[in-house]
Every structure is written in structure tokens, then in C-alpha cells.
C-alpha positions as CSV (number, residue, x, y, z in Angstrom):
1,L,-20.6,11.6,40.0
2,T,-18.9,12.5,36.6
3,D,-16.5,15.0,35.3
4,C,-14.4,15.0,38.5
5,K,-10.7,15.1,39.1
6,V,-9.5,12.6,41.7
7,K,-7.0,14.0,44.1
8,E,-6.6,11.1,46.5
9,I,-7.8,7.6,47.2
10,K,-7.2,6.1,50.7
11,K,-8.0,2.7,52.1
12,N,-10.2,3.1,55.2
13,N,-11.0,-0.2,56.9
14,Q,-13.2,-2.1,54.3
15,N,-14.0,1.0,52.2
16,L,-12.2,3.5,50.1
17,E,-12.1,7.2,50.9
18,V,-12.0,9.3,47.6
19,L,-11.2,13.0,47.5
20,V,-12.4,14.6,44.3
21,F,-12.8,18.1,42.8
22,T,-16.0,18.6,40.8
23,I,-16.2,20.5,37.5
24,D,-17.2,23.6,39.6
25,G,-14.0,23.3,41.7
26,E,-15.8,22.1,44.8
27,E,-13.9,19.5,46.9
28,K,-15.9,16.4,47.9
29,K,-15.0,13.4,50.0
30,L,-16.8,10.2,49.2
31,E,-16.7,6.8,50.9
32,T,-17.2,3.8,48.7
33,E,-16.5,0.0,48.3
34,K,-15.2,0.2,44.8
35,V,-13.9,2.8,42.3
36,L,-14.6,2.7,38.5
37,L,-12.2,4.5,36.3
38,A,-13.3,5.1,32.8
39,A,-12.0,7.3,30.0
40,G,-14.0,8.3,26.9
41,R,-12.8,9.4,23.6
42,V,-14.0,12.0,21.1
43,P,-14.7,10.5,17.7
44,E,-12.7,11.8,14.7
45,L,-15.4,12.8,12.2
46,G,-13.5,15.5,10.3
47,N,-13.0,13.4,7.2
48,I,-16.5,11.8,7.1
49,D,-19.3,13.2,5.1
50,V,-22.2,12.4,7.4
51,Q,-24.9,13.8,5.1
52,R,-23.6,11.7,2.2
53,A,-23.5,8.5,4.3
54,R,-27.2,9.1,5.4
55,N,-28.4,9.4,1.8
56,K,-26.9,6.0,0.9
57,S,-28.8,4.0,3.6
């Protein structure tokens, strides 16, 4: 499950209960053992001449 906004994480016995909103705005409740939080980044390519770099290789 990607591109979600986490609203809430609760400890439920041995598991975690995660309440998320999907990209479509749908609310989903998940039960899991672990949660992975990862953030990506958009590369800054505005000042790089990609075509010129390809010709040199």
C-alpha cells in the first residue's frame, strides 16, 4: 500500500492497527506487525544537460 496518509497508529495486543487514507480518499484500517515509514525525494535536474551527458559516455 503506497501513497497513503496515516491518520492513526494504535497498539493492539501484539499487532499495530493503522488507519490510513488512500490517494482516492478512501479510509482503510490495517492490522500489521510492523510499520515501515519511507520518504522519497524528487531529484533536482533543472541545471543538468542530460542530452549532453549521454553524448559523452
